[in-house]
């Protein structure tokens, strides 16, 4: 029997029971839709998170005071911690693999300028910040190097802060008040967006030594370190740790390598994606059982037809293929519908939440059709083999 | 064309052996018109199934055109059924979701006859059986007589040598039954070997050769 004729036969059987066929195909369709939606979401989420972290580069590590016992839990709450000083930052900068260091202090301040006042994040950093954070100046210049200790009161505005205070006017040379002190504006940063919920554009950038005074702090909140491409993240982490232990007499800082963070995030996301796909897999299994059930019922209803086909000269193999083809067709129809459903839902989500990049790839389409075909064939095997085994005279007598 | 030598068929039902055919000897020549009568349960259908290669004798030999067909395997028997033997059943056995045209074309589909040739032969067959305007109707839109004519058209579309009909008029009234008998007899006139099982004395009497079955035994001669 030719493929075309098998297809005609299968579709005529499927169409003759529209409600039952629709429900059965729907079982597969829902499973495929879930898998496609969740996989595309997972892939989108993964890309989203990776972009968020790699925007600062991967040859990056950060040093914070206090020991973190586990990811995110700070022991600094419990123990008195030796502060992380500008001298510590200098010592790290002297390491051979290290390219640049950027000491950081942050805090909330009111900024007055251009006749407006705005509460923003004061980001107090070293002159190397644009390189370390990959964040460049749009106009004017950034804070000058060589003034870490005795810093002049100079400030660089984030893109949003500038627009809020001065509209479209150039702020260069203007004076802003930060926490009661006067700072001269020497530059404006390019827009950069948010990082983990902190708006880097709604911020003022001032020298770190000023920040220590401004917030009356003994030490830095963080030292960001970039190292040469090719140097291993682990080796640099170890070198930084040795330096700090030598200076503090104790291992009292936390060093987080960007690479390590990415690895952890990556594996968390993979596990999540996998779990979600497994859930979809279970609904596919249920769909497969649905097809098995319906084909078994069809076998009972069409026993006479099988007897007739055998009488007309159909071989056992031909009967087996008819049933297998019908199960596969039912499943693939469901799979294609599910792909449309899942892809549509993913697209809708993308329209509603543009920040979340969902990606339906051709690979998903291939997967949906392939998986549903496999399920259909798998679920159809048993009824098909039973149909082929029927004794033709028994089958004809069943009428 | 058909030679049965000492053919028996036994069924085992719940530990008991039923002798459906007992040492049947039969020779049917090409072009014969044979009627087969006898009480219900006497083995008529079983004999037809054996002749049509749907069933295998428990013992004995069956030569079809001189060839021992009991030795053939399942697939080889299917091939013989497909091209050389046609079946007509009491209950028509049309596939309900296929159109008359599709039902009639089924044997050609199984034999993978090219589409163009299939269309031509199906149309000719529908024409010959007075169903030309019914090709696109479903079986339940046809009368009983039309259904059986469609079934006969299907059984003979591969131009078989032998047509086996098991009570072809059993589900039909007298008038439409006669229609069907005429269709069958016309096929016989064209050279087809015809074996008809029937309860209808008048129909049985029309055959050139009359056989009778009783409790698995075959007897020659009219009732
Ligand atoms: N597949 C079968 N299994 C068991 N017994 C059967 C089977 N087919 C036929 N028989 C028995 O064989 C005998 C002959 O049956 P059958 O050939 O159908 O008779 P008829 O067609 O003359 O009415 C009956 O007793 C019937 O019960
Ligand atoms: Mg019978």
XYZ file of N, CA and C in Angstrom, chain A residues 85-268:
552
model
N 40.437 48.050 52.909
C 40.914 49.428 52.764
C 41.387 49.721 51.348
N 41.635 51.005 51.093
C 42.194 51.415 49.808
C 43.584 50.816 49.613
N 44.292 50.600 50.732
C 45.622 49.986 50.662
C 45.500 48.530 50.191
N 44.475 47.861 50.696
C 44.225 46.490 50.231
C 44.020 46.485 48.716
N 43.227 47.422 48.241
C 42.956 47.518 46.803
C 44.255 47.728 46.038
N 45.145 48.597 46.566
C 46.434 48.837 45.912
C 47.259 47.561 45.848
N 47.256 46.806 46.962
C 48.039 45.568 47.019
C 47.542 44.582 45.967
N 46.214 44.501 45.816
C 45.648 43.597 44.798
C 46.064 44.071 43.398
N 46.034 45.391 43.193
C 46.381 45.952 41.892
C 47.816 45.627 41.509
N 48.658 45.404 42.526
C 50.069 45.143 42.253
C 50.321 43.711 41.783
N 49.300 42.819 41.924
C 49.485 41.421 41.495
C 49.693 41.369 39.982
N 50.567 40.451 39.516
C 50.907 40.458 38.083
C 49.727 40.161 37.150
N 48.819 39.238 37.550
C 47.733 38.897 36.619
C 46.653 39.974 36.571
N 46.648 40.823 37.575
C 45.542 41.774 37.706
C 45.743 42.952 36.769
N 44.670 43.310 36.063
C 44.742 44.457 35.162
C 44.364 45.738 35.902
N 43.149 45.734 36.440
C 42.668 46.948 37.109
C 41.878 46.581 38.343
N 41.843 47.515 39.305
C 40.961 47.330 40.447
C 40.103 48.579 40.571
N 38.883 48.357 41.066
C 37.992 49.491 41.284
C 37.363 49.374 42.669
N 37.776 50.194 43.616
C 37.151 50.185 44.941
C 35.768 50.823 44.855
N 34.843 50.317 45.651
C 33.456 50.785 45.553
C 32.858 51.039 46.934
N 32.186 52.185 47.065
C 31.310 52.460 48.210
C 30.017 53.002 47.625
N 28.894 52.568 48.141
C 27.618 53.073 47.620
C 26.719 53.513 48.751
N 25.824 54.411 48.416
C 24.843 54.825 49.409
C 23.851 55.785 48.797
N 22.767 55.985 49.492
C 21.723 56.858 48.991
C 21.981 58.292 49.418
N 21.885 59.221 48.465
C 22.091 60.628 48.801
C 21.073 61.492 48.059
N 20.942 62.735 48.547
C 20.149 63.709 47.810
C 21.116 64.540 46.981
N 20.808 64.710 45.701
C 21.652 65.518 44.816
C 20.849 66.755 44.416
N 21.429 67.914 44.624
C 20.795 69.167 44.241
C 21.541 69.755 43.060
N 20.823 70.161 42.043
C 21.496 70.767 40.891
C 20.463 71.183 39.874
N 20.792 72.233 39.099
C 19.894 72.706 38.047
C 18.534 73.101 38.603
N 18.490 73.440 39.888
C 17.235 73.866 40.471
C 16.348 72.713 40.916
N 16.859 71.467 40.840
C 16.078 70.309 41.276
C 16.835 69.541 42.342
N 16.092 68.736 43.070
C 16.732 67.824 44.021
C 16.249 66.421 43.705
N 17.154 65.459 43.771
C 16.765 64.080 43.455
C 17.549 63.127 44.328
N 16.845 62.148 44.886
C 17.541 61.132 45.685
C 18.011 60.024 44.755
N 19.311 59.797 44.783
C 19.853 58.780 43.872
C 20.895 57.957 44.602
N 21.427 56.988 43.879
C 22.509 56.178 44.400
C 23.818 56.924 44.147
N 24.554 57.218 45.222
C 25.906 57.753 45.045
C 26.832 56.562 44.895
N 27.438 56.471 43.743
C 28.332 55.351 43.478
C 29.752 55.907 43.524
N 30.478 55.546 44.597
C 31.779 56.138 44.827
C 32.825 55.118 44.402
N 33.576 55.484 43.340
C 34.435 54.493 42.699
C 35.804 55.081 42.383
N 36.697 54.191 41.921
C 38.003 54.630 41.456
C 37.928 55.067 40.000
N 39.023 55.637 39.519
C 39.061 56.147 38.153
C 38.941 55.032 37.113
N 39.216 53.791 37.527
C 39.198 52.672 36.585
C 37.797 52.128 36.321
N 36.798 52.682 36.991
C 35.446 52.119 36.877
C 34.973 51.907 35.439
N 35.116 52.878 34.510
C 34.608 52.647 33.140
C 35.189 51.395 32.502
N 36.463 51.086 32.782
C 37.060 49.882 32.215
C 36.553 48.630 32.917
N 36.511 48.686 34.232
C 36.148 47.491 34.999
C 34.683 47.113 34.769
N 33.820 48.112 34.741
C 32.394 47.824 34.564
C 31.953 47.893 33.102
N 32.869 48.200 32.214
C 32.540 48.353 30.793
C 31.398 49.345 30.604
N 31.647 50.515 31.088
C 30.603 51.521 31.205
C 31.280 52.827 30.819
N 30.946 53.404 29.652
C 31.756 54.538 29.202
C 31.065 55.879 29.368
N 31.884 56.895 29.214
C 31.441 58.274 29.384
C 30.861 58.752 28.059
N 29.718 59.445 28.142
C 29.096 59.954 26.923
C 29.630 61.336 26.582
N 29.807 62.178 27.588
C 30.359 63.511 27.324
C 31.221 63.931 28.506
N 32.168 64.816 28.245
C 33.116 65.206 29.299
C 34.096 64.079 29.528
N 34.526 63.898 30.798
C 35.466 62.822 31.082
C 35.100 62.200 32.406
N 35.749 61.045 32.720
C 35.460 60.391 33.982
C 36.401 60.952 35.046
N 36.237 60.469 36.285
C 37.050 60.948 37.405
C 38.522 60.718 37.101
N 39.411 61.671 37.432
C 40.822 61.534 37.087
C 41.515 60.474 37.927
N 42.521 59.836 37.331
C 43.307 58.843 38.063
C 44.290 59.563 38.991
N 44.862 58.810 39.936
C 45.898 59.356 40.812
C 45.369 60.234 41.927
N 44.062 60.209 42.145
C 43.517 61.047 43.230
C 42.764 60.196 44.240
N 43.127 58.890 44.349
C 42.359 58.007 45.225
C 42.326 58.522 46.674
N 43.455 59.117 47.137
C 43.536 59.501 48.559
C 42.962 60.895 48.824
N 43.492 61.849 48.052
C 43.084 63.240 48.298
C 42.274 63.691 47.097
N 41.018 63.297 47.054
C 40.218 63.513 45.858
C 39.586 64.892 45.856
N 39.628 65.557 44.707
C 38.907 66.810 44.543
C 37.421 66.479 44.425
N 36.568 67.411 44.740
C 35.120 67.147 44.674
C 34.609 67.225 43.235
N 34.844 66.178 42.496
C 34.375 66.110 41.113
C 33.299 65.033 41.004
N 32.371 65.211 40.083
C 31.273 64.235 39.935
C 30.971 63.982 38.465
N 30.514 62.734 38.194
C 30.031 62.378 36.860
C 28.582 61.925 37.035
N 27.683 62.400 36.165
C 26.264 62.083 36.327
C 25.864 60.877 35.473
N 24.969 60.090 36.016
C 24.332 59.050 35.213
C 23.385 59.714 34.222
N 23.105 59.022 33.126
C 22.306 59.586 32.040
C 20.945 60.096 32.531
N 20.291 59.309 33.368
C 18.944 59.674 33.803
C 18.984 60.851 34.781
N 19.952 60.797 35.694
C 20.074 61.879 36.671
C 20.311 63.211 35.952
N 21.202 63.159 34.944
C 21.479 64.377 34.164
C 20.184 64.934 33.562
N 19.399 64.066 32.907
C 18.172 64.539 32.268
C 17.170 65.063 33.291
N 17.119 64.406 34.445
C 16.178 64.849 35.479
C 16.558 66.227 36.011
N 17.875 66.462 36.160
C 18.309 67.737 36.753
C 18.401 68.843 35.717
N 18.916 68.529 34.538
C 19.245 69.592 33.581
C 18.470 69.509 32.274
N 17.578 68.544 32.156
C 16.883 68.400 30.874
C 17.907 68.035 29.818
N 17.893 68.785 28.698
C 18.843 68.463 27.640
C 20.102 69.332 27.736
N 20.136 70.258 28.696
C 21.289 71.170 28.825
C 22.539 70.410 29.225
N 23.694 70.876 28.766
C 24.944 70.256 29.191
C 25.220 70.645 30.644
N 25.545 69.668 31.472
C 25.802 69.968 32.881
C 27.294 70.214 33.149
N 28.105 70.112 32.112
C 29.548 70.178 32.337
C 29.920 71.548 32.909
N 30.676 71.519 34.020
C 31.081 72.756 34.669
C 30.092 73.243 35.723
N 28.882 72.661 35.725
C 27.887 73.043 36.737
C 28.312 72.503 38.104
N 27.725 73.051 39.135
C 28.016 72.581 40.490
C 26.770 71.913 41.058
N 26.956 70.704 41.608
C 25.837 70.034 42.284
C 26.195 69.904 43.760
N 25.146 69.811 44.598
C 25.385 69.595 46.021
C 25.062 68.146 46.360
N 26.036 67.500 46.973
C 25.828 66.110 47.386
C 26.117 66.031 48.880
N 25.084 65.728 49.659
C 25.266 65.631 51.106
C 25.909 66.878 51.697
N 25.522 68.042 51.172
C 25.992 69.299 51.736
C 27.264 69.820 51.103
N 28.029 68.972 50.383
C 29.264 69.435 49.746
C 29.003 69.794 48.295
N 29.848 70.695 47.785
C 29.718 71.124 46.395
C 30.653 70.302 45.512
N 30.115 69.758 44.422
C 30.904 68.964 43.472
C 30.767 69.583 42.100
N 31.885 69.614 41.357
C 31.816 70.119 39.997
C 31.577 68.948 39.033
N 30.618 69.127 38.138
C 30.279 68.057 37.184
C 31.276 68.084 36.034
N 31.947 66.927 35.782
C 32.934 66.897 34.701
C 32.550 65.923 33.582
N 31.467 65.172 33.792
C 31.118 64.231 32.725
C 29.725 63.648 32.904
N 29.224 63.013 31.846
C 27.944 62.297 31.881
C 28.185 60.897 31.305
N 27.642 59.884 31.988
C 27.824 58.502 31.526
C 26.831 58.177 30.410
N 27.158 57.163 29.643
C 26.191 56.644 28.665
C 25.085 55.884 29.397
N 23.921 55.784 28.778
C 22.895 54.955 29.438
C 23.361 53.498 29.511
N 23.091 52.810 30.625
C 23.555 51.423 30.795
C 22.405 50.522 31.228
N 21.395 51.108 31.850
C 20.266 50.286 32.277
C 20.435 49.803 33.698
N 19.662 48.759 34.009
C 19.660 48.269 35.381
C 20.569 47.067 35.518
N 21.097 46.890 36.711
C 21.750 45.633 37.021
C 21.181 45.117 38.328
N 20.527 43.935 38.243
C 19.887 43.336 39.413
C 19.042 44.362 40.164
N 18.304 45.148 39.411
C 17.352 46.057 40.042
C 17.931 47.406 40.427
N 19.247 47.603 40.307
C 19.837 48.918 40.597
C 19.974 49.677 39.280
N 19.421 50.898 39.263
C 19.480 51.687 38.037
C 20.810 52.423 37.971
N 21.689 51.986 37.094
C 23.015 52.585 36.987
C 22.964 53.967 36.342
N 21.818 54.324 35.739
C 21.687 55.626 35.081
C 21.164 56.696 36.035
N 20.455 56.235 37.069
C 19.922 57.192 38.039
C 20.897 57.237 39.216
N 22.128 57.658 38.917
C 23.181 57.605 39.934
C 24.164 58.739 39.695
N 24.927 59.072 40.749
C 26.004 60.047 40.599
C 27.302 59.333 40.942
N 28.337 59.572 40.145
C 29.610 58.888 40.335
C 30.621 59.889 40.901
N 31.150 59.587 42.111
C 32.102 60.486 42.778
C 33.313 59.671 43.227
N 34.423 60.306 43.552
C 35.621 59.557 43.964
C 35.367 58.757 45.239
N 36.002 57.607 45.306
C 35.729 56.684 46.397
C 36.164 57.265 47.743
N 37.268 58.052 47.766
C 37.718 58.636 49.026
C 36.645 59.573 49.584
N 35.967 60.295 48.677
C 34.852 61.164 49.069
C 33.723 60.336 49.673
N 33.493 59.174 49.068
C 32.423 58.297 49.525
C 32.653 57.821 50.954
N 33.902 57.491 51.261
C 34.223 57.030 52.610
C 33.874 58.118 53.626
N 34.177 59.368 53.268
C 33.846 60.495 54.148
C 32.343 60.689 54.218
N 31.754 60.716 53.004
C 30.325 61.017 52.867
C 29.482 60.091 53.741
N 29.819 58.798 53.720
C 29.010 57.842 54.484
C 29.692 57.456 55.792
N 30.792 58.133 56.089
C 31.500 57.928 57.338
C 31.825 56.450 57.550
N 32.467 55.877 56.530
C 32.784 54.454 56.593
C 34.256 54.254 56.860
N 34.563 53.145 57.540
C 35.948 52.784 57.785
C 36.561 52.129 56.558
N 35.741 51.346 55.860
C 36.308 50.579 54.752
C 35.398 50.562 53.537
N 35.907 49.896 52.501
C 35.190 49.807 51.239
C 34.089 48.758 51.331
N 33.088 48.906 50.474
C 32.036 47.887 50.402
C 32.455 46.742 49.486
N 33.315 47.081 48.529
C 33.631 46.079 47.520
C 34.854 46.544 46.748
N 35.659 45.600 46.307
C 36.715 45.927 45.357
C 36.500 45.028 44.139
N 36.283 45.656 42.982
C 36.119 44.865 41.762
C 37.460 44.764 41.058
N 37.775 43.557 40.598
C 39.091 43.287 40.030
C 38.925 42.686 38.639
N 39.628 43.258 37.638
C 39.670 42.558 36.345
C 41.049 41.970 36.167
N 41.106 40.818 35.519
C 42.403 40.192 35.289
C 42.577 39.945 33.803
N 43.826 39.675 33.426
C 44.141 39.524 32.014
C 43.417 38.330 31.418
N 42.979 38.496 30.182
C 42.365 37.371 29.482
C 43.392 36.245 29.425
N 42.977 35.042 29.668
C 43.901 33.913 29.640
C 44.295 33.472 31.031
N 44.307 34.395 31.989
C 44.601 33.991 33.368
C 43.394 33.235 33.903
N 43.633 32.199 34.697
C 42.490 31.421 35.167
C 41.848 32.109 36.361
N 40.541 32.047 36.350
C 39.747 32.693 37.396
C 40.149 32.147 38.771
N 40.368 30.842 38.833
C 40.731 30.215 40.111
C 42.098 30.681 40.597
N 43.065 30.775 39.661
C 44.423 31.175 40.043
C 44.420 32.604 40.579
N 43.695 33.505 39.905
C 43.653 34.899 40.344
C 42.965 34.991 41.704
N 41.854 34.230 41.855
C 41.163 34.220 43.142
C 42.127 33.818 44.259
N 42.915 32.782 43.996
C 43.858 32.302 45.011
C 44.910 33.361 45.325
N 45.416 34.033 44.290
C 46.449 35.054 44.496
C 45.899 36.219 45.311
N 44.677 36.624 44.990
C 44.051 37.728 45.726
C 43.859 37.319 47.188
N 43.437 36.078 47.381
C 43.202 35.615 48.754
C 44.507 35.629 49.547
N 45.601 35.126 48.917
C 46.898 35.100 49.613
C 47.311 36.519 50.026
N 47.139 37.461 49.122
C 47.513 38.851 49.402
C 46.749 39.383 50.612
N 45.431 39.121 50.612
C 44.599 39.668 51.688
C 44.894 38.985 53.014
N 45.115 37.667 52.971
C 45.444 36.941 54.207
C 46.748 37.488 54.787
N 47.723 37.760 53.906
C 49.004 38.295 54.360
C 48.808 39.658 55.024
N 47.915 40.454 54.491
C 47.730 41.810 55.031
C 46.862 41.822 56.274
N 45.830 40.952 56.303
C 44.871 40.974 57.419
C 45.231 39.969 58.495
N 46.117 39.040 58.176
C 46.467 37.994 59.131
C 45.351 36.966 59.283
N 44.365 37.064 58.443
C 43.219 36.161 58.579
C 42.464 36.151 57.241
N 41.827 35.039 56.947
C 41.050 34.951 55.701
C 39.651 35.503 55.984
N 39.512 36.824 55.902
C 38.258 37.441 56.348
C 37.522 38.166 55.228
N 37.823 37.826 53.988
C 37.108 38.450 52.870
C 36.454 37.375 52.001
N 35.437 37.813 51.252
C 34.791 36.895 50.310
C 35.178 37.305 48.891
N 35.634 36.338 48.129
C 36.006 36.616 46.738
C 35.049 35.847 45.842
N 34.317 36.581 45.022
C 33.366 35.928 44.113
C 33.824 36.166 42.684
N 34.135 35.071 42.003
C 34.523 35.202 40.602
C 33.257 35.201 39.759
N 33.212 36.081 38.776
C 32.070 36.154 37.867
C 31.840 34.789 37.212
N 32.947 34.137 36.837
C 32.848 32.861 36.150
C 32.131 31.836 37.029
N 32.504 31.837 38.300
C 31.923 30.878 39.245
C 30.422 31.142 39.391
N 30.083 32.452 39.449
C 28.692 32.828 39.562
C 27.911 32.350 38.334
N 28.521 32.557 37.163
C 27.875 32.140 35.926
C 27.675 30.638 35.904
N 28.685 29.915 36.367
C 28.581 28.453 36.389
C 27.421 28.008 37.263
N 27.353 28.602 38.454
C 26.278 28.232 39.379
C 24.925 28.567 38.769
N 24.818 29.795 38.256
C 23.551 30.203 37.649
C 23.187 29.301 36.485
N 24.195 29.018 35.678
C 23.969 28.157 34.518
C 23.423 26.805 34.936
N 24.009 26.219 35.958
C 23.553 24.881 36.333
C 22.186 24.939 36.998
N 21.934 26.009 37.776
C 20.600 26.152 38.367
C 19.553 26.240 37.263
